[in-house]
Short mmCIF file of C-alpha atoms in Angstrom, two decimals:
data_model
loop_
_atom_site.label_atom_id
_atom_site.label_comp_id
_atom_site.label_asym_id
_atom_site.label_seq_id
_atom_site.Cartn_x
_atom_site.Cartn_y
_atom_site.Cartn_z
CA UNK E 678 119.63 90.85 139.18
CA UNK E 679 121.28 89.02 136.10
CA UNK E 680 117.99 87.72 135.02
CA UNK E 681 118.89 84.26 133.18
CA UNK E 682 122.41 83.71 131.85
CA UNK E 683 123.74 81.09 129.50
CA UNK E 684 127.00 80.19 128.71
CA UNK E 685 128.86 80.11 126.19
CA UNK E 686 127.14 82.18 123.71
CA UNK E 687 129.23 80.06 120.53
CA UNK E 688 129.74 76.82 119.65
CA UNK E 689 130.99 74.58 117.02
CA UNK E 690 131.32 70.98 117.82
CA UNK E 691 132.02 68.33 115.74
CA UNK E 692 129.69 64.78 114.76
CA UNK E 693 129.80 62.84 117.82
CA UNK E 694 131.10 65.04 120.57
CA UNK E 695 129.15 65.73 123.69
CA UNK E 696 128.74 69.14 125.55
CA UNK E 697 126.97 71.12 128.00
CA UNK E 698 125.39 74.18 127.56
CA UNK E 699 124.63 76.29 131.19
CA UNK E 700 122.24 78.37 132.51
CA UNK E 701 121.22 79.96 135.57
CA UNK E 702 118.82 81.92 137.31
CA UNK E 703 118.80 84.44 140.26
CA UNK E 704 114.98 85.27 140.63
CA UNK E 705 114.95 82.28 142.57
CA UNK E 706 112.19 80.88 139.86
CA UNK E 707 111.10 77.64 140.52
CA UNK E 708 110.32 76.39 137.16
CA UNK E 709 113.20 76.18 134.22
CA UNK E 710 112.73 75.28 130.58
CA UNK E 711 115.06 74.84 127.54
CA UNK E 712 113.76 75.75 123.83
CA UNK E 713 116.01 75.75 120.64
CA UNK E 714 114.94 77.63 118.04
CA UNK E 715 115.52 77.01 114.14
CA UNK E 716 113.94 79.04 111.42
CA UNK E 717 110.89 78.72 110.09
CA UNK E 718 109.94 76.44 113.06
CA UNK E 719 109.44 78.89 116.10
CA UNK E 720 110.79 77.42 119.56
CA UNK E 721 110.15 74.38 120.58
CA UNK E 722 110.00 72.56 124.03
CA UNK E 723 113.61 70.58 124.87
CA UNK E 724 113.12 69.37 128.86
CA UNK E 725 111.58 71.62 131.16
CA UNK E 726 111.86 71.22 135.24
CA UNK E 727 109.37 72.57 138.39
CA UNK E 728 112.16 72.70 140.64
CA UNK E 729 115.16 71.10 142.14
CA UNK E 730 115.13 67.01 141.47
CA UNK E 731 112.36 67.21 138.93
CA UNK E 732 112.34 67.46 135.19
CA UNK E 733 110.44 66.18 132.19
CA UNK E 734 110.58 65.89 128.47
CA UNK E 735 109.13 68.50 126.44
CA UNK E 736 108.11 68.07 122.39
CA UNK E 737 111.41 67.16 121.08
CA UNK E 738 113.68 65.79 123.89
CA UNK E 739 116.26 62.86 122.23
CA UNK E 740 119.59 63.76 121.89
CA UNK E 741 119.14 65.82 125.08
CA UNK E 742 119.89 65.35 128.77
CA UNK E 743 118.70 67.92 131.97
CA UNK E 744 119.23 67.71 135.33
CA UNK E 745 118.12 70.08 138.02
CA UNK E 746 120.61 69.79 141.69
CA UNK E 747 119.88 73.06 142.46
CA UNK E 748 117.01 76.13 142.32
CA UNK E 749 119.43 78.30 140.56
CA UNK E 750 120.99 75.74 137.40
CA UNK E 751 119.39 73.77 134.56
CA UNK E 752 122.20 72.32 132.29
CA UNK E 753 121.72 70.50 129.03
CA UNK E 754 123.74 67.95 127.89
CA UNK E 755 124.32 66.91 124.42
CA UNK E 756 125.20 63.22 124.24
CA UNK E 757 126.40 62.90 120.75
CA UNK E 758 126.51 65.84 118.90
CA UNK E 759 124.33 65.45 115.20
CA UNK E 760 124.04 68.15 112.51
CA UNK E 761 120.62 67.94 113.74
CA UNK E 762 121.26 69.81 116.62
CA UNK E 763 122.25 72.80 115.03
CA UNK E 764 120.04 75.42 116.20
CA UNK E 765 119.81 78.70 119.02
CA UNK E 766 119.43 77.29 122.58
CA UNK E 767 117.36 79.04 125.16
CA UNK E 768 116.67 78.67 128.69
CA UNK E 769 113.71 79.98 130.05
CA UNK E 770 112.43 80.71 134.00
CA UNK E 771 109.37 81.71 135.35
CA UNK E 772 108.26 81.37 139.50
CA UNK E 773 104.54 79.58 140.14
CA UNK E 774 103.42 83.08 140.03
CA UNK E 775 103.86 83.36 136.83
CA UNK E 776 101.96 80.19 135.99
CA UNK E 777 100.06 82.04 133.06
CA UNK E 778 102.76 81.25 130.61
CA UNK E 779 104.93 84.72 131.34
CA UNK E 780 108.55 83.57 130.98
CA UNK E 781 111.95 85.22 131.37
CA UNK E 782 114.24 83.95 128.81
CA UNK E 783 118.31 83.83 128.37
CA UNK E 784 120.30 85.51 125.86
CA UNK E 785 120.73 82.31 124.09
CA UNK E 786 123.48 80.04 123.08
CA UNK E 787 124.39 79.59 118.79
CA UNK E 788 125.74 75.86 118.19
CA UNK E 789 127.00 74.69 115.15
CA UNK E 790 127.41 71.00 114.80
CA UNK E 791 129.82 70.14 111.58
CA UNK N 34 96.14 69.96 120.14
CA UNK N 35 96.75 73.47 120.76
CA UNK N 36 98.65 75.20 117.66
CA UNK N 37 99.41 79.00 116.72
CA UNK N 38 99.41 80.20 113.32
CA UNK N 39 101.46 83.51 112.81
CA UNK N 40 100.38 83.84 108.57
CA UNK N 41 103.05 86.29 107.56
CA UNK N 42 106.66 86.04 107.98
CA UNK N 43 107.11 89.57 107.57
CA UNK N 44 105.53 92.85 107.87
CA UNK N 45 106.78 96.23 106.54
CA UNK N 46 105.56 99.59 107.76
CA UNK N 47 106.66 103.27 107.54
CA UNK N 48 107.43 104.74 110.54
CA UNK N 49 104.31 106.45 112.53
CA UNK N 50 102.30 104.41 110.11
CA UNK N 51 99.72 101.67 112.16
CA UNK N 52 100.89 98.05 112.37
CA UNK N 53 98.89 94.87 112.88
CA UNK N 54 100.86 91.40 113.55
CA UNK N 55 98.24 88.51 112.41
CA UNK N 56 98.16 85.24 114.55
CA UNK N 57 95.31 82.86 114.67
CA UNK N 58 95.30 80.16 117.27
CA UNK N 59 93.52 76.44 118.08
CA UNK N 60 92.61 75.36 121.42
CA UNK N 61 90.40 73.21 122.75
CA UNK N 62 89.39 75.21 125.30
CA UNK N 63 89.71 78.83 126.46
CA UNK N 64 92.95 80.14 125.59
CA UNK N 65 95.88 81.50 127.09
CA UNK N 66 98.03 83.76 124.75
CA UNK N 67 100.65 85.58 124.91
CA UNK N 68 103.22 88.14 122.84
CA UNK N 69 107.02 87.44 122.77
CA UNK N 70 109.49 89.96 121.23
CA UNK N 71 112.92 89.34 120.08
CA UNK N 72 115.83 91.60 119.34
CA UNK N 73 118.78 90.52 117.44
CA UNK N 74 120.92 88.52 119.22
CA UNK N 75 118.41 88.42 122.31
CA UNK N 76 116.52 86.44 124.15
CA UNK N 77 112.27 86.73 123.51
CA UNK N 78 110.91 89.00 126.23
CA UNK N 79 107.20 89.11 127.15
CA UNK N 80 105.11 91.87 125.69
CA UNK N 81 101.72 91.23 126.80
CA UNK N 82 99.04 88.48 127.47
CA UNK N 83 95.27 87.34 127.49
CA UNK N 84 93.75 85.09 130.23
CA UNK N 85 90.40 87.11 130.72
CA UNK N 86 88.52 89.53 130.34
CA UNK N 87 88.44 92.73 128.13
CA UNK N 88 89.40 91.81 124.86
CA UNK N 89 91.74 94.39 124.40
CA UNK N 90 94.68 94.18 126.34
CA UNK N 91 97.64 96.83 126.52
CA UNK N 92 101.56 95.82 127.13
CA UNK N 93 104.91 96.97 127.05
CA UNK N 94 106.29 99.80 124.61
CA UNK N 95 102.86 100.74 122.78
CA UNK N 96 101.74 97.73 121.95
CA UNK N 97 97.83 95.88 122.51
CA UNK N 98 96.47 92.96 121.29
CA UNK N 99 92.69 92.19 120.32
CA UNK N 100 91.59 88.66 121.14
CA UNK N 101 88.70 87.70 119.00
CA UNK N 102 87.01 84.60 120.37
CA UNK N 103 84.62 84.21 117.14
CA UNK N 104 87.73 84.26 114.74
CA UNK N 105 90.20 82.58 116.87
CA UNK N 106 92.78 85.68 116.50
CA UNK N 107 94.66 87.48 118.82
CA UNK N 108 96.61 90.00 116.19
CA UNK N 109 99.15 92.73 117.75
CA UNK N 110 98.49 96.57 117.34
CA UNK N 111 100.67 99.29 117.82
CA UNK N 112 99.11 103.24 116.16
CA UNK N 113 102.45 104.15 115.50
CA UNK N 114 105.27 102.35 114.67
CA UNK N 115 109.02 102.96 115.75
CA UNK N 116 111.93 102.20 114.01
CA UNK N 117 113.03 100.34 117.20
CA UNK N 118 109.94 98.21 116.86
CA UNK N 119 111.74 96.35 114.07
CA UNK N 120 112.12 92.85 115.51
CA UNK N 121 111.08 89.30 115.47
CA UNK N 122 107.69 88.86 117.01
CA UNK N 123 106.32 85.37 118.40
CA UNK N 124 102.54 84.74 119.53
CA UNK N 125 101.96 81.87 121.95
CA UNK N 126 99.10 79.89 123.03
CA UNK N 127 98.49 77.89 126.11
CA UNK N 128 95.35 75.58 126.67
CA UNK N 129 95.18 76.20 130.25
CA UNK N 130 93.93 72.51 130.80
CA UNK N 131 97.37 71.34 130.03
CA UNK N 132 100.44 71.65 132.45
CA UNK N 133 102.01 75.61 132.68
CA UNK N 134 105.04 73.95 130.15
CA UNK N 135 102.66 73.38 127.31
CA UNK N 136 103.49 76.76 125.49
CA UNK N 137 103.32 76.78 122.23
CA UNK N 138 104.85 79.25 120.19
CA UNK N 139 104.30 80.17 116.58
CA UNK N 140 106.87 80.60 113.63
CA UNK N 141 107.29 84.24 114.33
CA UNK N 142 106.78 87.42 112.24
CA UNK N 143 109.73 89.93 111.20
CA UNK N 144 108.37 93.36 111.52
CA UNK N 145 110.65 95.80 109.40
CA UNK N 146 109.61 99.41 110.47
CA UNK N 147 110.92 102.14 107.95
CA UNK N 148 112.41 105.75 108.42
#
């Protein structure tokens, strides 16, 4: 098994332009999440999902769009690039089993917004 | 609200020397809490958790964790450190009245282990 894999693994936009950032899963987890993580400030919650169809907000959602077609992908759109969004993105799975808190997380992705 | 305090933002140790990772926590009810481990350039993997139970519980590569109900700690342990053990380390709580998402991590701890 790959685990979780996100793609790309760089990024430098500029002010304004949109993007997606991709991951996947092939544990065939139901439930998906997407953190970024800057320093000093630990990872917080982007949009998470409990399977295909359904997603929610997490603690610090604008600026961010998730959808969820399938069991296996949970992309994340940027709408309008800000300087604000530079951080480290990471996508996250865990399966009901796991329900504890126990997650399996992706490499990560570095953007840069200039 | 639930919230995780990790109070250092590093840690140095000597190699085969003890090491402790502090983190404090607030729930409003029992807790959930877990240790996260990251490598450079790596994604955080799970190290070990509490639900219940013994307060001492043991995870991956050495490592335990004491959960101290009375002082609202759950610090890491490991009796002898590795030079490999050098990484960024993230405790987590989870009031387990909220939904499984509501994870809360804290600001994470640099552990620099020594030769």
């Amino acid at each position: 098994n790959a685990g979780v894999t996100q793609t790309p693994k760089f990024q430098v936009l500029k002010t304004g332009q949109s993007m997606t950032l991709q991951c996947a899963q092939d544990m065939n987890h139901e439930y998906m999440s997407w953190y970024r993580q800057d320093p000093g400030m630990g990872l917080r919650l982007i949009h998470y999902s409990v399977g295909a169809g359904i997603t929610d907000q997490g603690e610090v959602p604008n600026g961010y769009n998730v959808s969820r077609s399938t069991t296996e992908d949970f992309p994340l759109r940027l709408l309008s690039a800000a300087p604000s969004q530079t951080s480290v993105y990471f996508c996250a799975s865990s399966s009901p089993g796991h329900v504890w808190g126990e997650q399996y997380f992706g490499p990560g992705t570095r953007l840069t917004v200039t | 609200a639930q919230s995780v305090a990790q109070p250092e933002d590093q840690v140095n140790v000597a190699e085969g020397n003890p090491l402790t990772v502090k983190c404090t926590y607030s729930v409003s009810g029992n807790p959930y809490l877990f240790w996260y481990v990251q490598y450079p350039n790596r994604g955080l993997q799970f190290l070990l958790k509490y639900i219940t139970g013994d307060n001492l519980v043991k995870g991956s590569y050495g490592f335990e964790a004491e959960f101290n109900k009375s002082q609202t700690s759950f610090h890491l342990k490991k009796p002898s450190a590795l030079v490999s053990d050098s990484a960024l380390y993230f405790c987590a709580v989870r009031d387990p009245d909220t939904g499984f998402q509501k994870l809360v991590f804290g600001t994470g701890t640099r552990l620099l282990v020594s030769p």
